[in-house]
């Protein structure tokens, strides 16, 4: 038995030796590569896992050759299974990053992903705080929704990912809607960095307990349950303005039964309320009639009066409490911001409709100005211009493709400071 398990363990080590760093076998062009900090963090993390496995395997082989040779077969097998499980953990952790990095070899798509990495870094920028922002790596996948595996969260094998991995739906490439998907997911990472979700949930549940009406209690219980997604939507609207809400509308434009049906286990507000709240958040951050107009348009697409009576009552309670909720979020002061509010951490002065359209007029005359603008401002300007019929979807797609490529090139050609 000892000879059999020794052979199996040595075979595992030979297969482990065939696992090479991504930089040795991925064929991406330099402009498609992740940021050096992201690539180094991933490679260091995986190398540490491989070395840890080698150490355990060699320790097991030494035990087999010594005191373990006289151990019962059951004990030999138990220890071997533990080593083999570690081996499979290493493979699983490799796979977590494999798809994200392998896509960088696809023509055009790889460079666009590097450009989106740069946009995600801008979306994560939190001025006035010493909070360390993790590297971000974007990748594409099927389906209508985006997702994030936040940095320092668990991955298979009891490890913690050293970077944030943002999944972008292929159907969002390439239009301003990609910005909404990207910045919403970045908002989840920001919420974790600033400790927003739990603090806000406590405040909302406290309001629920002190509310006198059953309708208000139901509303604040729902807001507390959904607060993780609400904070990400706030960050999205704060960074992108109207483009954040329009991008959300594109994702949740579903059959009426889905839009007006609460799902008890879903962490998202049901789509009708989610869009209405996005408009309320926008109006709280930078008041303008466009938000009421967009909210009314959404309600005309999905008339709430056609919903069952319990849903109509819940919708009414939620809409009645939206203004207070929006102000509470805007004025929340997380300790990590050193006394500043969430609203003050967002670039609100440059995201008003007037400023965004003024940027678009200036950029039309001098396109070079656009290429030097932060990516989230570009998404915001193009979304506002689309809403005002200042740019066609075709022109927008061509322009964004060029700009995203430029962001990738900028990150490749700019020497590190």
mmCIF file of C-alpha atoms in Angstrom:
data_model
loop_
_atom_site.group_PDB
_atom_site.id
_atom_site.type_symbol
_atom_site.label_atom_id
_atom_site.label_comp_id
_atom_site.label_asym_id
_atom_site.label_seq_id
_atom_site.Cartn_x
_atom_site.Cartn_y
_atom_site.Cartn_z
ATOM 1 C CA UNK A 1 0.000 0.000 0.000
ATOM 2 C CA UNK A 2 2.810 2.422 0.866
ATOM 3 C CA UNK A 3 4.430 1.911 -2.549
ATOM 4 C CA UNK A 4 1.117 2.514 -4.338
ATOM 5 C CA UNK A 5 0.394 5.753 -2.469
ATOM 6 C CA UNK A 6 3.978 6.931 -2.869
ATOM 7 C CA UNK A 7 3.614 6.519 -6.624
ATOM 8 C CA UNK A 8 0.294 8.381 -6.674
ATOM 9 C CA UNK A 9 1.733 11.242 -4.635
ATOM 10 C CA UNK A 10 4.800 11.542 -6.878
ATOM 11 C CA UNK A 11 2.470 11.534 -9.887
ATOM 12 C CA UNK A 12 0.573 14.459 -8.350
ATOM 13 C CA UNK A 13 3.861 16.337 -7.994
ATOM 14 C CA UNK A 14 4.735 15.759 -11.660
ATOM 15 C CA UNK A 15 1.359 17.151 -12.700
ATOM 16 C CA UNK A 16 1.857 20.081 -10.342
ATOM 17 C CA UNK A 17 5.198 20.849 -12.037
ATOM 18 C CA UNK A 18 3.336 21.224 -15.348
ATOM 19 C CA UNK A 19 1.299 24.142 -13.986
ATOM 20 C CA UNK A 20 3.132 27.191 -15.272
ATOM 21 C CA UNK A 21 2.614 30.876 -14.489
ATOM 22 C CA UNK A 22 0.137 32.544 -16.854
ATOM 23 C CA UNK A 23 2.883 34.788 -18.201
ATOM 24 C CA UNK A 24 4.629 31.712 -19.653
ATOM 25 C CA UNK A 25 1.740 30.354 -21.712
ATOM 26 C CA UNK A 26 -0.858 33.076 -22.404
ATOM 27 C CA UNK A 27 -0.511 34.608 -25.877
ATOM 28 C CA UNK A 28 -2.091 37.998 -25.207
ATOM 29 C CA UNK A 29 -0.609 41.116 -26.746
ATOM 30 C CA UNK A 30 0.921 43.485 -24.159
ATOM 31 C CA UNK A 31 -1.995 45.915 -24.389
ATOM 32 C CA UNK A 32 -4.422 43.154 -23.373
ATOM 33 C CA UNK A 33 -2.541 42.182 -20.217
ATOM 34 C CA UNK A 34 -3.977 42.957 -16.779
ATOM 35 C CA UNK A 35 -2.351 45.725 -14.783
ATOM 36 C CA UNK A 36 1.057 44.659 -13.440
ATOM 37 C CA UNK A 37 -0.247 44.851 -9.859
ATOM 38 C CA UNK A 38 -3.125 42.497 -10.706
ATOM 39 C CA UNK A 39 -0.940 40.068 -12.619
ATOM 40 C CA UNK A 40 1.687 39.995 -9.890
ATOM 41 C CA UNK A 41 -0.949 39.454 -7.184
ATOM 42 C CA UNK A 42 -2.517 36.533 -9.057
ATOM 43 C CA UNK A 43 0.789 34.854 -9.900
ATOM 44 C CA UNK A 44 2.084 35.282 -6.334
ATOM 45 C CA UNK A 45 -1.117 33.851 -4.883
ATOM 46 C CA UNK A 46 -1.090 30.792 -7.164
ATOM 47 C CA UNK A 47 2.650 30.215 -6.684
ATOM 48 C CA UNK A 48 2.191 30.246 -2.916
ATOM 49 C CA UNK A 49 -0.579 27.644 -3.251
ATOM 50 C CA UNK A 50 1.605 25.390 -5.402
ATOM 51 C CA UNK A 51 4.533 25.656 -3.006
ATOM 52 C CA UNK A 52 2.300 24.915 -0.032
ATOM 53 C CA UNK A 53 1.045 21.781 -1.815
ATOM 54 C CA UNK A 54 4.602 20.643 -2.615
ATOM 55 C CA UNK A 55 5.542 21.026 1.035
ATOM 56 C CA UNK A 56 2.601 18.902 2.183
ATOM 57 C CA UNK A 57 3.239 16.257 -0.483
ATOM 58 C CA UNK A 58 6.932 15.963 0.430
ATOM 59 C CA UNK A 59 6.053 15.799 4.100
ATOM 60 C CA UNK A 60 3.659 12.957 3.324
ATOM 61 C CA UNK A 61 6.287 11.121 1.265
ATOM 62 C CA UNK A 62 8.783 11.477 4.132
ATOM 63 C CA UNK A 63 6.185 10.116 6.562
ATOM 64 C CA UNK A 64 5.478 7.169 4.226
ATOM 65 C CA UNK A 65 9.185 6.363 3.992
ATOM 66 C CA UNK A 66 9.577 6.533 7.773
ATOM 67 C CA UNK A 67 7.058 6.033 10.574
ATOM 68 C CA UNK A 68 4.124 5.785 8.186
ATOM 69 C CA UNK A 69 5.380 2.555 6.605
ATOM 70 C CA UNK A 70 4.129 0.659 9.618
ATOM 71 C CA UNK A 71 0.846 2.580 9.841
ATOM 72 C CA UNK A 72 -2.490 0.957 8.940
ATOM 73 C CA UNK A 73 -3.547 1.251 5.308
ATOM 74 C CA UNK A 74 -6.533 3.306 6.399
ATOM 75 C CA UNK A 75 -4.263 5.990 7.905
ATOM 76 C CA UNK A 76 -2.019 6.025 4.801
ATOM 77 C CA UNK A 77 -5.073 6.503 2.611
ATOM 78 C CA UNK A 78 -6.531 9.238 4.839
ATOM 79 C CA UNK A 79 -3.354 11.285 4.641
ATOM 80 C CA UNK A 80 -3.065 10.753 0.894
ATOM 81 C CA UNK A 81 -6.654 11.943 0.364
ATOM 82 C CA UNK A 82 -5.820 15.130 2.271
ATOM 83 C CA UNK A 83 -2.880 15.798 -0.087
ATOM 84 C CA UNK A 84 -5.030 15.029 -3.140
ATOM 85 C CA UNK A 85 -7.724 17.430 -1.956
ATOM 86 C CA UNK A 86 -5.117 20.169 -1.688
ATOM 87 C CA UNK A 87 -4.051 19.370 -5.257
ATOM 88 C CA UNK A 88 -7.606 19.793 -6.504
ATOM 89 C CA UNK A 89 -7.901 23.042 -4.562
ATOM 90 C CA UNK A 90 -4.847 24.349 -6.422
ATOM 91 C CA UNK A 91 -6.436 23.412 -9.759
ATOM 92 C CA UNK A 92 -9.731 25.041 -8.785
ATOM 93 C CA UNK A 93 -7.995 28.253 -7.776
ATOM 94 C CA UNK A 94 -6.140 28.244 -11.088
ATOM 95 C CA UNK A 95 -9.474 27.905 -12.894
ATOM 96 C CA UNK A 96 -10.915 30.907 -11.033
ATOM 97 C CA UNK A 97 -8.454 33.133 -12.892
ATOM 98 C CA UNK A 98 -7.961 31.030 -16.028
ATOM 99 C CA UNK A 99 -11.019 32.169 -17.988
ATOM 100 C CA UNK A 100 -10.441 35.813 -17.113
ATOM 101 C CA UNK A 101 -6.864 35.718 -18.393
ATOM 102 C CA UNK A 102 -7.307 33.357 -21.333
ATOM 103 C CA UNK A 103 -9.869 35.710 -22.896
ATOM 104 C CA UNK A 104 -7.073 38.267 -23.174
ATOM 105 C CA UNK A 105 -5.793 36.265 -26.154
ATOM 106 C CA UNK A 106 -8.971 36.934 -28.192
ATOM 107 C CA UNK A 107 -8.520 39.440 -30.989
ATOM 108 C CA UNK A 108 -9.841 42.901 -29.996
ATOM 109 C CA UNK A 109 -11.727 41.514 -27.001
ATOM 110 C CA UNK A 110 -8.518 41.063 -25.027
ATOM 111 C CA UNK A 111 -7.536 44.694 -25.467
ATOM 112 C CA UNK A 112 -11.055 45.861 -24.624
ATOM 113 C CA UNK A 113 -10.908 43.883 -21.380
ATOM 114 C CA UNK A 114 -7.688 45.653 -20.433
ATOM 115 C CA UNK A 115 -9.429 48.948 -21.180
ATOM 116 C CA UNK A 116 -12.322 47.936 -18.952
ATOM 117 C CA UNK A 117 -9.808 47.129 -16.195
ATOM 118 C CA UNK A 118 -8.770 50.783 -16.385
ATOM 119 C CA UNK A 119 -12.413 51.888 -16.295
ATOM 120 C CA UNK A 120 -13.042 49.680 -13.269
ATOM 121 C CA UNK A 121 -10.065 51.215 -11.476
ATOM 122 C CA UNK A 122 -11.599 54.647 -12.082
ATOM 123 C CA UNK A 123 -14.969 53.386 -10.830
ATOM 124 C CA UNK A 124 -13.267 52.239 -7.608
ATOM 125 C CA UNK A 125 -11.553 55.573 -7.015
ATOM 126 C CA UNK A 126 -12.610 56.962 -3.626
ATOM 127 C CA UNK A 127 -11.127 60.450 -3.138
ATOM 128 C CA UNK A 128 -10.042 61.602 0.272
ATOM 129 C CA UNK A 129 -9.619 58.208 1.884
ATOM 130 C CA UNK A 130 -6.550 56.090 2.706
ATOM 131 C CA UNK A 131 -8.474 52.876 1.928
ATOM 132 C CA UNK A 132 -6.346 50.648 -0.323
ATOM 133 C CA UNK A 133 -8.173 49.823 -3.551
ATOM 134 C CA UNK A 134 -7.476 46.305 -4.901
ATOM 135 C CA UNK A 135 -6.463 45.524 -8.500
ATOM 136 C CA UNK A 136 -9.333 44.604 -10.853
ATOM 137 C CA UNK A 137 -9.506 42.064 -13.683
ATOM 138 C CA UNK A 138 -12.513 42.004 -16.023
ATOM 139 C CA UNK A 139 -13.770 39.137 -18.150
ATOM 140 C CA UNK A 140 -16.783 38.312 -20.317
ATOM 141 C CA UNK A 141 -19.481 35.729 -19.828
ATOM 142 C CA UNK A 142 -22.915 34.891 -21.154
ATOM 143 C CA UNK A 143 -26.148 36.100 -19.582
ATOM 144 C CA UNK A 144 -27.675 39.558 -19.110
ATOM 145 C CA UNK A 145 -26.192 40.428 -15.723
ATOM 146 C CA UNK A 146 -22.765 41.370 -14.427
ATOM 147 C CA UNK A 147 -21.201 40.052 -11.214
ATOM 148 C CA UNK A 148 -18.154 40.542 -9.038
ATOM 149 C CA UNK A 149 -15.972 38.278 -6.952
ATOM 150 C CA UNK A 150 -14.699 40.883 -4.526
ATOM 151 C CA UNK A 151 -11.066 40.998 -3.499
ATOM 152 C CA UNK A 152 -10.261 39.175 -0.255
ATOM 153 C CA UNK A 153 -13.360 36.977 -0.464
ATOM 154 C CA UNK A 154 -13.190 33.205 -0.232
ATOM 155 C CA UNK A 155 -12.564 31.064 -3.266
ATOM 156 C CA UNK A 156 -12.551 27.247 -3.417
ATOM 157 C CA UNK A 157 -9.799 25.704 -1.345
ATOM 158 C CA UNK A 158 -10.228 28.128 1.570
ATOM 159 C CA UNK A 159 -8.171 30.788 -0.157
ATOM 160 C CA UNK A 160 -8.987 34.468 -0.647
ATOM 161 C CA UNK A 161 -8.765 36.096 -4.033
ATOM 162 C CA UNK A 162 -6.032 38.775 -4.232
ATOM 163 C CA UNK A 163 -7.887 40.791 -6.912
ATOM 164 C CA UNK A 164 -11.448 41.773 -7.730
ATOM 165 C CA UNK A 165 -12.841 39.772 -10.657
ATOM 166 C CA UNK A 166 -15.627 41.526 -12.567
ATOM 167 C CA UNK A 167 -17.775 39.531 -14.969
ATOM 168 C CA UNK A 168 -19.228 41.576 -17.828
ATOM 169 C CA UNK A 169 -22.096 40.184 -19.943
ATOM 170 C CA UNK A 170 -21.144 39.833 -23.600
ATOM 171 C CA UNK A 171 -24.432 41.378 -24.677
ATOM 172 C CA UNK A 172 -23.351 44.696 -23.082
ATOM 173 C CA UNK A 173 -20.309 45.054 -25.380
ATOM 174 C CA UNK A 174 -19.915 47.821 -26.521
ATOM 175 C CA UNK A 175 -22.229 50.669 -25.497
ATOM 176 C CA UNK A 176 -22.657 53.015 -22.545
ATOM 177 C CA UNK A 177 -24.602 50.200 -20.817
ATOM 178 C CA UNK A 178 -21.320 48.427 -20.218
ATOM 179 C CA UNK A 179 -20.412 51.290 -17.908
ATOM 180 C CA UNK A 180 -23.526 50.706 -15.797
ATOM 181 C CA UNK A 181 -22.687 47.014 -15.389
ATOM 182 C CA UNK A 182 -19.062 47.747 -14.561
ATOM 183 C CA UNK A 183 -19.665 50.562 -12.066
ATOM 184 C CA UNK A 184 -22.485 48.744 -10.275
ATOM 185 C CA UNK A 185 -20.135 45.832 -9.596
ATOM 186 C CA UNK A 186 -17.397 48.229 -8.521
ATOM 187 C CA UNK A 187 -19.957 49.634 -6.097
ATOM 188 C CA UNK A 188 -20.093 46.274 -4.331
ATOM 189 C CA UNK A 189 -16.320 46.407 -3.822
ATOM 190 C CA UNK A 190 -16.534 50.003 -2.561
ATOM 191 C CA UNK A 191 -19.284 48.994 -0.133
ATOM 192 C CA UNK A 192 -16.987 46.313 1.288
ATOM 193 C CA UNK A 193 -14.016 48.688 1.522
ATOM 194 C CA UNK A 194 -16.063 51.342 3.345
ATOM 195 C CA UNK A 195 -18.085 48.955 5.508
ATOM 196 C CA UNK A 196 -21.373 50.315 4.197
ATOM 197 C CA UNK A 197 -23.791 47.408 4.071
ATOM 198 C CA UNK A 198 -23.948 46.353 7.690
ATOM 199 C CA UNK A 199 -23.926 49.911 9.042
ATOM 200 C CA UNK A 200 -26.759 50.983 6.746
ATOM 201 C CA UNK A 201 -28.743 47.805 7.391
ATOM 202 C CA UNK A 202 -28.639 48.506 11.134
ATOM 203 C CA UNK A 203 -29.920 52.046 10.545
ATOM 204 C CA UNK A 204 -32.738 50.866 8.302
ATOM 205 C CA UNK A 205 -33.860 48.144 10.685
ATOM 206 C CA UNK A 206 -33.808 50.707 13.488
ATOM 207 C CA UNK A 207 -36.131 52.946 11.456
ATOM 208 C CA UNK A 208 -38.314 49.899 10.818
ATOM 209 C CA UNK A 209 -38.631 49.209 14.555
ATOM 210 C CA UNK A 210 -39.534 52.819 15.322
ATOM 211 C CA UNK A 211 -42.039 53.193 12.468
ATOM 212 C CA UNK A 212 -45.644 53.483 13.583
ATOM 213 C CA UNK A 213 -47.366 52.301 10.416
ATOM 214 C CA UNK A 214 -47.318 48.743 9.116
ATOM 215 C CA UNK A 215 -46.669 50.063 5.603
ATOM 216 C CA UNK A 216 -43.511 51.905 6.694
ATOM 217 C CA UNK A 217 -42.287 48.876 8.625
ATOM 218 C CA UNK A 218 -42.740 46.688 5.534
ATOM 219 C CA UNK A 219 -40.923 49.246 3.378
ATOM 220 C CA UNK A 220 -37.891 49.616 5.652
ATOM 221 C CA UNK A 221 -37.678 45.873 6.212
ATOM 222 C CA UNK A 222 -37.422 45.523 2.422
ATOM 223 C CA UNK A 223 -34.845 48.312 2.090
ATOM 224 C CA UNK A 224 -32.722 46.655 4.773
ATOM 225 C CA UNK A 225 -32.888 43.293 3.020
ATOM 226 C CA UNK A 226 -31.906 44.851 -0.328
ATOM 227 C CA UNK A 227 -29.318 47.349 0.927
ATOM 228 C CA UNK A 228 -26.288 45.603 -0.610
ATOM 229 C CA UNK A 229 -27.651 46.039 -4.138
ATOM 230 C CA UNK A 230 -29.041 49.496 -3.373
ATOM 231 C CA UNK A 231 -25.604 50.794 -2.331
ATOM 232 C CA UNK A 232 -24.104 49.470 -5.583
ATOM 233 C CA UNK A 233 -26.868 51.233 -7.551
ATOM 234 C CA UNK A 234 -26.178 54.457 -5.640
ATOM 235 C CA UNK A 235 -22.488 54.262 -6.563
ATOM 236 C CA UNK A 236 -23.417 53.602 -10.183
ATOM 237 C CA UNK A 237 -25.723 56.625 -10.449
ATOM 238 C CA UNK A 238 -23.238 58.769 -8.544
ATOM 239 C CA UNK A 239 -20.436 57.939 -10.987
ATOM 240 C CA UNK A 240 -22.456 57.772 -14.213
ATOM 241 C CA UNK A 241 -25.493 59.978 -13.773
ATOM 242 C CA UNK A 242 -28.401 59.170 -16.067
ATOM 243 C CA UNK A 243 -26.322 56.503 -17.858
ATOM 244 C CA UNK A 244 -26.414 54.408 -14.684
ATOM 245 C CA UNK A 245 -30.207 54.328 -14.605
ATOM 246 C CA UNK A 246 -30.576 53.819 -18.349
ATOM 247 C CA UNK A 247 -28.150 50.922 -18.213
ATOM 248 C CA UNK A 248 -30.131 49.389 -15.361
ATOM 249 C CA UNK A 249 -33.371 49.753 -17.309
ATOM 250 C CA UNK A 250 -31.849 47.842 -20.214
ATOM 251 C CA UNK A 251 -30.943 44.925 -17.920
ATOM 252 C CA UNK A 252 -34.297 44.654 -16.117
ATOM 253 C CA UNK A 253 -36.573 45.191 -19.114
ATOM 254 C CA UNK A 254 -38.328 41.852 -18.655
ATOM 255 C CA UNK A 255 -41.868 40.477 -18.945
ATOM 256 C CA UNK A 256 -44.272 42.297 -16.605
ATOM 257 C CA UNK A 257 -44.676 39.269 -14.346
ATOM 258 C CA UNK A 258 -40.982 39.472 -13.411
ATOM 259 C CA UNK A 259 -40.790 43.251 -13.142
ATOM 260 C CA UNK A 260 -43.706 43.587 -10.713
ATOM 261 C CA UNK A 261 -43.226 40.435 -8.644
ATOM 262 C CA UNK A 262 -41.173 40.593 -5.425
ATOM 263 C CA UNK A 263 -38.905 37.576 -4.919
ATOM 264 C CA UNK A 264 -38.440 36.955 -1.168
ATOM 265 C CA UNK A 265 -34.955 35.419 -1.497
ATOM 266 C CA UNK A 266 -33.590 37.868 -4.079
ATOM 267 C CA UNK A 267 -31.098 40.423 -2.676
ATOM 268 C CA UNK A 268 -32.137 42.851 -5.439
ATOM 269 C CA UNK A 269 -35.227 45.050 -5.242
ATOM 270 C CA UNK A 270 -37.727 43.746 -7.764
ATOM 271 C CA UNK A 271 -37.133 45.501 -11.117
ATOM 272 C CA UNK A 272 -40.014 47.980 -11.013
ATOM 273 C CA UNK A 273 -38.873 49.349 -7.664
ATOM 274 C CA UNK A 274 -35.191 49.119 -8.514
ATOM 275 C CA UNK A 275 -35.520 51.507 -11.461
ATOM 276 C CA UNK A 276 -37.828 53.856 -9.563
ATOM 277 C CA UNK A 277 -35.314 53.954 -6.692
ATOM 278 C CA UNK A 278 -32.433 54.601 -9.110
ATOM 279 C CA UNK A 279 -34.345 57.673 -10.321
ATOM 280 C CA UNK A 280 -34.924 58.789 -6.717
ATOM 281 C CA UNK A 281 -31.227 58.367 -5.928
ATOM 282 C CA UNK A 282 -30.296 60.427 -8.984
ATOM 283 C CA UNK A 283 -32.692 63.177 -7.951
ATOM 284 C CA UNK A 284 -31.221 63.261 -4.443
ATOM 285 C CA UNK A 285 -27.652 63.451 -5.765
ATOM 286 C CA UNK A 286 -28.281 66.109 -8.451
ATOM 287 C CA UNK A 287 -31.879 67.287 -8.660
ATOM 288 C CA UNK A 288 -33.278 67.678 -12.180
ATOM 289 C CA UNK A 289 -36.660 67.067 -13.878
ATOM 290 C CA UNK A 290 -35.119 64.279 -15.968
ATOM 291 C CA UNK A 291 -35.432 61.878 -13.036
ATOM 292 C CA UNK A 292 -39.172 62.356 -12.596
ATOM 293 C CA UNK A 293 -39.630 62.077 -16.359
ATOM 294 C CA UNK A 294 -37.687 58.818 -16.494
ATOM 295 C CA UNK A 295 -39.543 57.400 -13.482
ATOM 296 C CA UNK A 296 -42.878 58.231 -15.101
ATOM 297 C CA UNK A 297 -41.757 56.626 -18.364
ATOM 298 C CA UNK A 298 -40.828 53.426 -16.510
ATOM 299 C CA UNK A 299 -44.203 53.378 -14.752
ATOM 300 C CA UNK A 300 -45.965 53.744 -18.089
ATOM 301 C CA UNK A 301 -44.105 50.679 -19.365
ATOM 302 C CA UNK A 302 -45.092 48.630 -16.309
ATOM 303 C CA UNK A 303 -48.263 50.144 -14.783
ATOM 304 C CA UNK A 304 -48.230 49.128 -11.103
ATOM 305 C CA UNK A 305 -52.011 49.295 -10.897
ATOM 306 C CA UNK A 306 -52.114 46.041 -12.870
ATOM 307 C CA UNK A 307 -50.258 44.206 -10.125
ATOM 308 C CA UNK A 308 -52.091 42.210 -7.416
ATOM 309 C CA UNK A 309 -53.359 44.226 -4.451
ATOM 310 C CA UNK A 310 -50.579 43.181 -1.993
ATOM 311 C CA UNK A 311 -47.917 44.237 -4.515
ATOM 312 C CA UNK A 312 -49.677 47.564 -5.123
ATOM 313 C CA UNK A 313 -49.661 48.243 -1.392
ATOM 314 C CA UNK A 314 -45.964 47.397 -1.104
ATOM 315 C CA UNK A 315 -45.111 49.562 -4.121
ATOM 316 C CA UNK A 316 -46.967 52.499 -2.591
ATOM 317 C CA UNK A 317 -45.120 52.100 0.717
ATOM 318 C CA UNK A 318 -41.747 51.794 -0.975
ATOM 319 C CA UNK A 319 -42.327 54.824 -3.193
ATOM 320 C CA UNK A 320 -43.451 56.877 -0.205
ATOM 321 C CA UNK A 321 -40.222 56.128 1.678
ATOM 322 C CA UNK A 322 -37.839 56.475 -1.296
ATOM 323 C CA UNK A 323 -37.017 60.184 -0.789
ATOM 324 C CA UNK A 324 -36.025 59.630 2.848
ATOM 325 C CA UNK A 325 -33.985 56.557 1.928
ATOM 326 C CA UNK A 326 -32.154 58.426 -0.832
ATOM 327 C CA UNK A 327 -31.200 61.264 1.524
ATOM 328 C CA UNK A 328 -30.129 58.814 4.228
ATOM 329 C CA UNK A 329 -27.756 57.109 1.775
ATOM 330 C CA UNK A 330 -26.413 60.356 0.345
ATOM 331 C CA UNK A 331 -25.711 61.800 3.801
ATOM 332 C CA UNK A 332 -24.320 58.626 5.402
ATOM 333 C CA UNK A 333 -20.875 59.219 6.945
ATOM 334 C CA UNK A 334 -18.848 55.993 7.030
ATOM 335 C CA UNK A 335 -15.839 56.216 9.376
ATOM 336 C CA UNK A 336 -13.501 55.288 6.504
ATOM 337 C CA UNK A 337 -14.313 58.618 4.802
ATOM 338 C CA UNK A 338 -13.070 60.625 7.788
ATOM 339 C CA UNK A 339 -16.256 62.628 8.301
ATOM 340 C CA UNK A 340 -17.240 63.020 4.647
ATOM 341 C CA UNK A 341 -20.580 61.782 3.375
ATOM 342 C CA UNK A 342 -21.104 59.265 0.601
ATOM 343 C CA UNK A 343 -22.400 62.069 -1.560
ATOM 344 C CA UNK A 344 -19.164 63.997 -1.033
ATOM 345 C CA UNK A 345 -17.167 60.952 -2.140
ATOM 346 C CA UNK A 346 -18.901 61.043 -5.529
ATOM 347 C CA UNK A 347 -18.070 63.439 -8.411
ATOM 348 C CA UNK A 348 -21.520 65.035 -8.331
ATOM 349 C CA UNK A 349 -20.575 68.472 -9.622
ATOM 350 C CA UNK A 350 -19.335 67.023 -12.909
ATOM 351 C CA UNK A 351 -22.276 64.631 -13.392
ATOM 352 C CA UNK A 352 -25.173 67.083 -13.603
ATOM 353 C CA UNK A 353 -27.040 66.946 -16.938
ATOM 354 C CA UNK A 354 -25.889 70.442 -17.892
ATOM 355 C CA UNK A 355 -22.234 69.675 -17.242
ATOM 356 C CA UNK A 356 -22.405 66.369 -19.099
ATOM 357 C CA UNK A 357 -23.961 67.904 -22.205
ATOM 358 C CA UNK A 358 -21.443 70.768 -22.053
ATOM 359 C CA UNK A 359 -18.652 68.181 -22.032
ATOM 360 C CA UNK A 360 -20.203 66.494 -25.051
ATOM 361 C CA UNK A 361 -20.338 69.772 -26.998
ATOM 362 C CA UNK A 362 -16.720 70.526 -26.121
ATOM 363 C CA UNK A 363 -15.585 67.022 -27.016
ATOM 364 C CA UNK A 364 -17.382 67.162 -30.334
ATOM 365 C CA UNK A 365 -15.283 70.193 -31.213
ATOM 366 C CA UNK A 366 -12.079 68.833 -29.679
ATOM 367 C CA UNK A 367 -12.133 65.013 -29.513
ATOM 368 C CA UNK A 368 -8.693 64.914 -27.893
ATOM 369 C CA UNK A 369 -10.277 66.207 -24.679
ATOM 370 C CA UNK A 370 -12.383 63.067 -24.446
ATOM 371 C CA UNK A 371 -9.372 60.785 -24.659
ATOM 372 C CA UNK A 372 -7.862 62.350 -21.567
ATOM 373 C CA UNK A 373 -11.073 62.214 -19.505
ATOM 374 C CA UNK A 374 -11.686 59.644 -16.759
ATOM 375 C CA UNK A 375 -13.535 56.587 -18.131
ATOM 376 C CA UNK A 376 -16.534 56.974 -15.828
ATOM 377 C CA UNK A 377 -16.978 60.571 -17.015
ATOM 378 C CA UNK A 378 -16.887 59.337 -20.611
ATOM 379 C CA UNK A 379 -19.618 56.776 -19.902
ATOM 380 C CA UNK A 380 -21.683 59.440 -18.137
ATOM 381 C CA UNK A 381 -21.340 61.953 -20.987
ATOM 382 C CA UNK A 382 -22.216 59.408 -23.666
ATOM 383 C CA UNK A 383 -25.231 58.191 -21.719
ATOM 384 C CA UNK A 384 -26.539 61.728 -21.283
ATOM 385 C CA UNK A 385 -25.878 62.445 -24.956
ATOM 386 C CA UNK A 386 -27.743 59.293 -25.990
ATOM 387 C CA UNK A 387 -30.716 60.305 -23.851
ATOM 388 C CA UNK A 388 -30.700 63.735 -25.501
ATOM 389 C CA UNK A 389 -30.381 62.186 -29.010
ATOM 390 C CA UNK A 390 -27.015 63.897 -29.490
ATOM 391 C CA UNK A 391 -25.296 60.692 -30.579
ATOM 392 C CA UNK A 392 -26.536 57.567 -32.356
ATOM 393 C CA UNK A 393 -26.046 54.067 -30.931
ATOM 394 C CA UNK A 394 -23.828 53.214 -33.924
ATOM 395 C CA UNK A 395 -21.580 56.225 -33.446
ATOM 396 C CA UNK A 396 -21.463 55.633 -29.717
ATOM 397 C CA UNK A 397 -20.354 52.016 -30.175
ATOM 398 C CA UNK A 398 -17.577 52.981 -32.595
ATOM 399 C CA UNK A 399 -16.400 55.767 -30.312
ATOM 400 C CA UNK A 400 -16.418 53.630 -27.182
ATOM 401 C CA UNK A 401 -14.529 50.820 -28.901
ATOM 402 C CA UNK A 402 -11.817 53.303 -29.810
ATOM 403 C CA UNK A 403 -11.736 54.864 -26.341
ATOM 404 C CA UNK A 404 -11.585 51.521 -24.514
ATOM 405 C CA UNK A 405 -8.675 50.516 -26.737
ATOM 406 C CA UNK A 406 -7.028 53.810 -25.874
ATOM 407 C CA UNK A 407 -7.414 53.188 -22.140
ATOM 408 C CA UNK A 408 -5.692 49.836 -22.570
ATOM 409 C CA UNK A 409 -2.858 51.392 -24.549
ATOM 410 C CA UNK A 410 -2.439 54.161 -22.005
ATOM 411 C CA UNK A 411 -1.989 51.623 -19.215
ATOM 412 C CA UNK A 412 0.538 49.687 -21.322
ATOM 413 C CA UNK A 413 2.636 52.571 -22.603
ATOM 414 C CA UNK A 414 2.635 54.809 -19.530
ATOM 415 C CA UNK A 415 5.712 53.970 -17.423
ATOM 416 C CA UNK A 416 5.009 53.202 -13.748
ATOM 417 C CA UNK A 417 5.490 56.144 -11.412
#
